[in-house]
Every structure is written in C-alpha cells, then in structure tokens.
Amino acid sequence: MPYKRILLKLSGEALMGERQYGIDPNRLAEYAQEIKEVVEKGIEVAIVIGGGNIFRGLSGASQGMDRVQGDHMGMLATVINGLALQSALEVQGVQTRLQSAIQINEVAEPFIRRRAMRHLEKGRVVIFGGGTGNPYFTTDSAAVLRAIEIEADVILKGTRVDGIYTSDPEKDKTATKFDTISFKDVLTKGLKVMDTTAFTLSQENELPIVVFDMNTKGNLIKLVSGENIGTVVDI
C-alpha cells in the first residue's frame, strides 16, 4: 500500500446524489462501503466533508447575508453531513469518531489533534466537521490543515470528474487529462484544484493531492492500492 494514512476530502454536493439538495441515503451508503474497504486494508482514514448540499456561506453573502453569519451556518452544515456519514459508516460496522472545530459537545468531540491521531492509530475513521472553525476559510483549507496536523501521507479529493484537465471536461470535449502535474504547473496554467489558500498551504508543506472520481465504484480502493487513478499533484 502506498499510503498509511489518508485524508479524504468530499464535497457536500456529492452527498446529494441525484437530488437537488440534502442527502441521498443511497449515495451515503455507497461512500460508506467504499471507505470500509479501505479501512479493512489497514489504512488509517480521516475525512473532511463540505456542507454545500445544505448551505454555502458565500452564496448566502451574495444575497445580502452577513458573510460571517453565513459561514457559521455552513460550518454547522458540515457537522450535519459528518453525523450522517458517521451513522452510515457505523451501520457498516466501521468505528467512527466525529470531531468538530466548533464546540458542539452533545453531538461531536472537540477537535484535539493528539486524540484524533490516537483514534486513527486504533483503526477508527475520524471525520472532521466544522471546517477550520473560522469564517472566510473553505473546507478545502480545513482538509489541508487537518491533513498536515495529523501527518497524513496524501489528500484524496473526491470529485465527479476523474482528474485534472486542461479545461473543464464537462464543457470542453477537447480537454485532455493530466496523470501527474506539479504544484507550479497548476498555478502557471491557472487550473482549478482547490481554492488558492488551501492549495498554497499544501504546496508549502509538500503534501501531495490526488484528484479522482469518487462516484465510480471501486476507484477509492484502487487508488489506495497503487493503481493509476485520477491526477496526482506533487512537487
């Protein structure tokens, strides 16, 4: 196995499945099964999940809402998604802990780095909710920050496309896919992988990112087993 400890970044929108908003139980169960297979291989798994399927602070701000208030609502949305994913994993028999960057002790542990690492060492999946706990930071930034803190080997960014392309493959049929690309080339070519804050933080800490299609069954286990899935961003 090329990785001992991974951080899986999922978007909130991914949980919608075919729905317009909210959580699709079938999609949730599929993700839980995929993650269970990775855990059974002995790989330590941490997860950061977005909240865009419920509420996005930036879109709220664009409609006149206070940005800080909107971002706090978005943080709560990530905790809701974290609870849903925790439940789905536990139905599959996977021991899971939800840690939140904002104090919400009745439903989640507070984020404590050493406790999170101990959970991972014991084979438990750790879900990080509440983003970074601060407004103006995306869950991409939270994913990179947590990955660095827990000393993850890689960030696996699950999306609905199978890697990084020269342009948006859903709009441009001539777009070509990169198997590997450097951080420098991503910035030079103006490609969108993560928001700039998150991407720069990953680059500075030499933390590789793999962008792959999470919605294709079996991709996650193939990726952690060393198969050439998605696009690797490295130094």
CSV table of C-alpha atoms in Angstrom, one decimal:
chain,number,residue,atom,x,y,z
A,1,MET,CA,0.0,0.0,0.0
A,2,PRO,CA,1.5,3.4,-1.0
A,3,TYR,CA,-0.3,5.2,1.8
A,4,LYS,CA,-0.5,4.5,5.5
A,5,ARG,CA,-2.8,7.4,6.5
A,6,ILE,CA,-5.0,9.4,4.1
A,7,LEU,CA,-7.3,12.4,4.3
A,8,LEU,CA,-10.3,12.0,2.1
A,9,LYS,CA,-12.0,15.3,1.1
A,10,LEU,CA,-15.6,15.1,0.0
A,11,SER,CA,-17.8,17.9,-1.2
A,12,GLY,CA,-21.2,18.3,0.4
A,13,GLU,CA,-22.8,18.3,-3.1
A,14,ALA,CA,-21.5,14.8,-3.6
A,15,LEU,CA,-23.9,13.6,-0.9
A,16,MET,CA,-26.9,14.9,-2.9
A,17,GLY,CA,-26.7,12.1,-5.4
A,18,GLU,CA,-29.4,12.7,-8.0
A,19,ARG,CA,-31.3,15.1,-5.6
A,20,GLN,CA,-31.3,18.9,-5.9
A,21,TYR,CA,-30.3,19.4,-2.2
A,22,GLY,CA,-29.9,17.4,1.1
A,23,ILE,CA,-28.6,13.9,1.5
A,24,ASP,CA,-29.2,10.9,-0.7
A,25,PRO,CA,-29.1,7.8,1.6
A,26,ASN,CA,-28.1,5.6,-1.3
A,27,ARG,CA,-25.1,7.7,-2.2
A,28,LEU,CA,-24.2,7.9,1.5
A,29,ALA,CA,-24.3,4.1,1.8
A,30,GLU,CA,-22.1,3.7,-1.3
A,31,TYR,CA,-19.5,6.0,0.1
A,32,ALA,CA,-19.6,4.2,3.5
A,33,GLN,CA,-19.0,0.8,1.7
A,34,GLU,CA,-16.0,2.3,-0.3
A,35,ILE,CA,-14.4,3.7,2.9
A,36,LYS,CA,-15.0,0.4,4.8
A,37,GLU,CA,-13.0,-1.4,2.1
A,38,VAL,CA,-10.1,0.9,2.6
A,39,VAL,CA,-10.2,0.6,6.4
A,40,GLU,CA,-10.2,-3.2,6.1
A,41,LYS,CA,-6.9,-2.9,4.2
A,42,GLY,CA,-5.3,-1.4,7.3
A,43,ILE,CA,-5.2,2.2,6.0
A,44,GLU,CA,-5.9,5.0,8.5
A,45,VAL,CA,-8.7,7.2,7.2
A,46,ALA,CA,-9.6,10.8,8.1
A,47,ILE,CA,-12.4,12.7,6.3
A,48,VAL,CA,-13.3,16.3,5.8
A,49,ILE,CA,-16.7,16.9,4.2
A,50,GLY,CA,-18.2,20.1,2.9
A,51,GLY,CA,-21.7,21.5,3.5
A,52,GLY,CA,-22.7,22.9,0.1
A,53,ASN,CA,-25.7,20.5,-0.1
A,54,ILE,CA,-27.3,22.2,2.8
A,55,PHE,CA,-25.9,25.7,3.0
A,56,ARG,CA,-23.0,27.7,1.5
A,57,GLY,CA,-21.9,30.9,3.3
A,58,LEU,CA,-20.5,32.5,0.1
A,59,SER,CA,-23.8,32.2,-1.8
A,60,GLY,CA,-25.7,33.5,1.3
A,61,ALA,CA,-23.4,36.5,1.4
A,62,SER,CA,-24.0,37.2,-2.3
A,63,GLN,CA,-27.7,37.5,-1.5
A,64,GLY,CA,-27.2,40.1,1.3
A,65,MET,CA,-26.5,37.9,4.3
A,66,ASP,CA,-23.7,38.7,6.6
A,67,ARG,CA,-20.7,36.6,5.5
A,68,VAL,CA,-19.6,35.6,9.0
A,69,GLN,CA,-23.1,34.5,9.9
A,70,GLY,CA,-23.4,32.6,6.6
A,71,ASP,CA,-20.0,30.8,7.1
A,72,HIS,CA,-21.1,29.8,10.6
A,73,MET,CA,-24.2,28.3,9.1
A,74,GLY,CA,-22.0,26.5,6.6
A,75,MET,CA,-19.9,25.1,9.4
A,76,LEU,CA,-23.0,23.7,11.1
A,77,ALA,CA,-24.0,22.1,7.7
A,78,THR,CA,-20.7,20.2,7.6
A,79,VAL,CA,-21.4,18.8,11.1
A,80,ILE,CA,-24.8,17.6,9.9
A,81,ASN,CA,-23.1,15.9,7.0
A,82,GLY,CA,-20.5,14.4,9.3
A,83,LEU,CA,-23.2,13.0,11.5
A,84,ALA,CA,-24.9,11.4,8.5
A,85,LEU,CA,-21.6,9.9,7.3
A,86,GLN,CA,-20.7,8.7,10.8
A,87,SER,CA,-24.1,6.9,11.0
A,88,ALA,CA,-23.7,5.3,7.6
A,89,LEU,CA,-20.2,4.0,8.4
A,90,GLU,CA,-21.3,2.6,11.8
A,91,VAL,CA,-24.1,0.7,10.0
A,92,GLN,CA,-21.3,-0.9,8.0
A,93,GLY,CA,-19.6,-1.8,11.3
A,94,VAL,CA,-16.8,0.8,11.0
A,95,GLN,CA,-15.8,2.5,14.2
A,96,THR,CA,-16.1,6.3,13.6
A,97,ARG,CA,-15.5,9.5,15.6
A,98,LEU,CA,-16.8,12.9,14.6
A,99,GLN,CA,-14.6,15.9,15.8
A,100,SER,CA,-15.8,19.4,15.4
A,101,ALA,CA,-13.8,22.6,15.2
A,102,ILE,CA,-16.7,24.5,16.8
A,103,GLN,CA,-17.9,23.5,20.3
A,104,ILE,CA,-20.9,21.2,19.9
A,105,ASN,CA,-20.2,18.6,22.6
A,106,GLU,CA,-23.6,16.9,22.6
A,107,VAL,CA,-23.0,15.6,19.1
A,108,ALA,CA,-19.3,15.7,18.4
A,109,GLU,CA,-15.9,15.6,20.2
A,110,PRO,CA,-13.9,18.8,20.1
A,111,PHE,CA,-11.0,18.7,17.7
A,112,ILE,CA,-7.9,17.7,19.6
A,113,ARG,CA,-5.0,16.7,17.4
A,114,ARG,CA,-3.5,14.1,19.6
A,115,ARG,CA,-6.9,12.5,20.3
A,116,ALA,CA,-7.6,12.4,16.6
A,117,MET,CA,-4.3,10.7,15.9
A,118,ARG,CA,-4.9,8.1,18.6
A,119,HIS,CA,-8.3,7.3,17.1
A,120,LEU,CA,-6.6,6.7,13.7
A,121,GLU,CA,-3.9,4.5,15.3
A,122,LYS,CA,-6.7,2.4,16.7
A,123,GLY,CA,-8.2,1.9,13.3
A,124,ARG,CA,-11.1,4.3,13.7
A,125,VAL,CA,-12.3,6.6,11.0
A,126,VAL,CA,-12.1,10.3,12.1
A,127,ILE,CA,-14.5,12.8,10.5
A,128,PHE,CA,-13.6,16.5,10.9
A,129,GLY,CA,-16.6,18.8,10.9
A,130,GLY,CA,-17.0,22.5,11.4
A,131,GLY,CA,-14.4,23.5,8.8
A,132,THR,CA,-11.4,25.3,10.4
A,133,GLY,CA,-13.8,26.9,13.0
A,134,ASN,CA,-13.2,30.3,11.4
A,135,PRO,CA,-15.2,32.2,8.8
A,136,TYR,CA,-13.7,33.0,5.4
A,137,PHE,CA,-12.0,29.6,5.1
A,138,THR,CA,-13.3,26.9,2.9
A,139,THR,CA,-13.5,23.2,3.7
A,140,ASP,CA,-10.6,22.7,1.2
A,141,SER,CA,-8.5,24.8,3.6
A,142,ALA,CA,-9.8,22.7,6.5
A,143,ALA,CA,-8.8,19.5,4.7
A,144,VAL,CA,-5.3,20.6,4.0
A,145,LEU,CA,-4.9,22.0,7.6
A,146,ARG,CA,-6.1,18.8,9.2
A,147,ALA,CA,-4.1,16.6,6.9
A,148,ILE,CA,-0.9,18.4,7.9
A,149,GLU,CA,-1.8,18.3,11.6
A,150,ILE,CA,-2.4,14.5,11.6
A,151,GLU,CA,0.6,13.9,9.4
A,152,ALA,CA,-1.4,12.3,6.5
A,153,ASP,CA,0.5,11.0,3.6
A,154,VAL,CA,-1.8,12.5,1.0
A,155,ILE,CA,-5.1,14.3,0.4
A,156,LEU,CA,-7.6,12.4,-1.8
A,157,LYS,CA,-10.0,14.9,-3.2
A,158,GLY,CA,-13.1,13.0,-4.4
A,159,THR,CA,-15.0,14.8,-7.2
A,160,ARG,CA,-17.3,14.0,-10.0
A,161,VAL,CA,-14.6,14.1,-12.7
A,162,ASP,CA,-11.7,11.7,-13.0
A,163,GLY,CA,-8.8,14.1,-12.6
A,164,ILE,CA,-7.4,17.4,-13.6
A,165,TYR,CA,-7.9,18.5,-17.2
A,166,THR,CA,-6.6,21.3,-19.4
A,167,SER,CA,-10.1,22.8,-19.2
A,168,ASP,CA,-13.5,21.8,-17.8
A,169,PRO,CA,-14.2,18.4,-19.4
A,170,GLU,CA,-17.9,18.9,-18.9
A,171,LYS,CA,-17.9,22.0,-21.1
A,172,ASP,CA,-14.9,21.3,-23.4
A,173,LYS,CA,-14.8,18.0,-25.2
A,174,THR,CA,-11.2,18.6,-26.4
A,175,ALA,CA,-9.9,18.9,-22.8
A,176,THR,CA,-7.1,16.4,-22.0
A,177,LYS,CA,-6.3,14.9,-18.6
A,178,PHE,CA,-3.1,15.1,-16.7
A,179,ASP,CA,-1.9,11.9,-14.9
A,180,THR,CA,0.6,13.9,-12.9
A,181,ILE,CA,1.2,17.6,-12.6
A,182,SER,CA,3.4,19.8,-10.3
A,183,PHE,CA,2.0,22.5,-8.0
A,184,LYS,CA,3.9,25.1,-10.0
A,185,ASP,CA,2.3,24.0,-13.3
A,186,VAL,CA,-1.2,24.1,-11.8
A,187,LEU,CA,-0.7,27.7,-10.8
A,188,THR,CA,1.0,28.6,-14.1
A,189,LYS,CA,-1.8,27.1,-16.2
A,190,GLY,CA,-4.5,28.6,-13.9
A,191,LEU,CA,-6.1,25.2,-13.2
A,192,LYS,CA,-8.7,24.9,-10.5
A,193,VAL,CA,-7.9,22.2,-8.0
A,194,MET,CA,-8.6,23.9,-4.7
A,195,ASP,CA,-9.0,27.4,-3.5
A,196,THR,CA,-5.7,29.3,-3.5
A,197,THR,CA,-5.3,29.4,0.3
A,198,ALA,CA,-5.7,25.6,0.6
A,199,PHE,CA,-3.5,24.9,-2.5
A,200,THR,CA,-0.7,27.1,-1.3
A,201,LEU,CA,-0.7,25.6,2.2
A,202,SER,CA,-0.5,22.1,0.6
A,203,GLN,CA,2.4,23.2,-1.6
A,204,GLU,CA,4.3,24.8,1.2
A,205,ASN,CA,4.1,21.6,3.2
A,206,GLU,CA,4.8,19.3,0.3
A,207,LEU,CA,1.6,17.5,0.8
A,208,PRO,CA,0.5,15.7,-2.4
A,209,ILE,CA,-3.1,15.9,-3.6
A,210,VAL,CA,-4.8,13.3,-5.8
A,211,VAL,CA,-8.0,14.4,-7.6
A,212,PHE,CA,-10.2,11.5,-8.6
A,213,ASP,CA,-13.8,10.4,-9.4
A,214,MET,CA,-15.3,9.3,-6.1
A,215,ASN,CA,-18.6,8.3,-7.8
A,216,THR,CA,-17.1,5.5,-9.8
A,217,LYS,CA,-17.5,2.3,-7.7
A,218,GLY,CA,-14.1,0.8,-6.7
A,219,ASN,CA,-12.0,3.9,-7.5
A,220,LEU,CA,-11.1,4.7,-3.9
A,221,ILE,CA,-9.8,1.2,-3.1
A,222,LYS,CA,-7.9,1.0,-6.5
A,223,LEU,CA,-6.3,4.4,-5.7
A,224,VAL,CA,-5.0,3.5,-2.3
A,225,SER,CA,-3.8,0.1,-3.7
A,226,GLY,CA,-1.5,1.9,-6.0
A,227,GLU,CA,-3.4,2.0,-9.3
A,228,ASN,CA,-3.1,5.0,-11.6
A,229,ILE,CA,-6.4,6.6,-10.8
A,230,GLY,CA,-7.1,10.4,-11.2
A,231,THR,CA,-4.4,13.1,-11.2
A,232,VAL,CA,-1.5,13.4,-8.8
A,233,VAL,CA,-0.4,16.9,-7.8
A,234,ASP,CA,3.1,16.9,-6.3
A,235,ILE,CA,6.3,19.0,-6.1
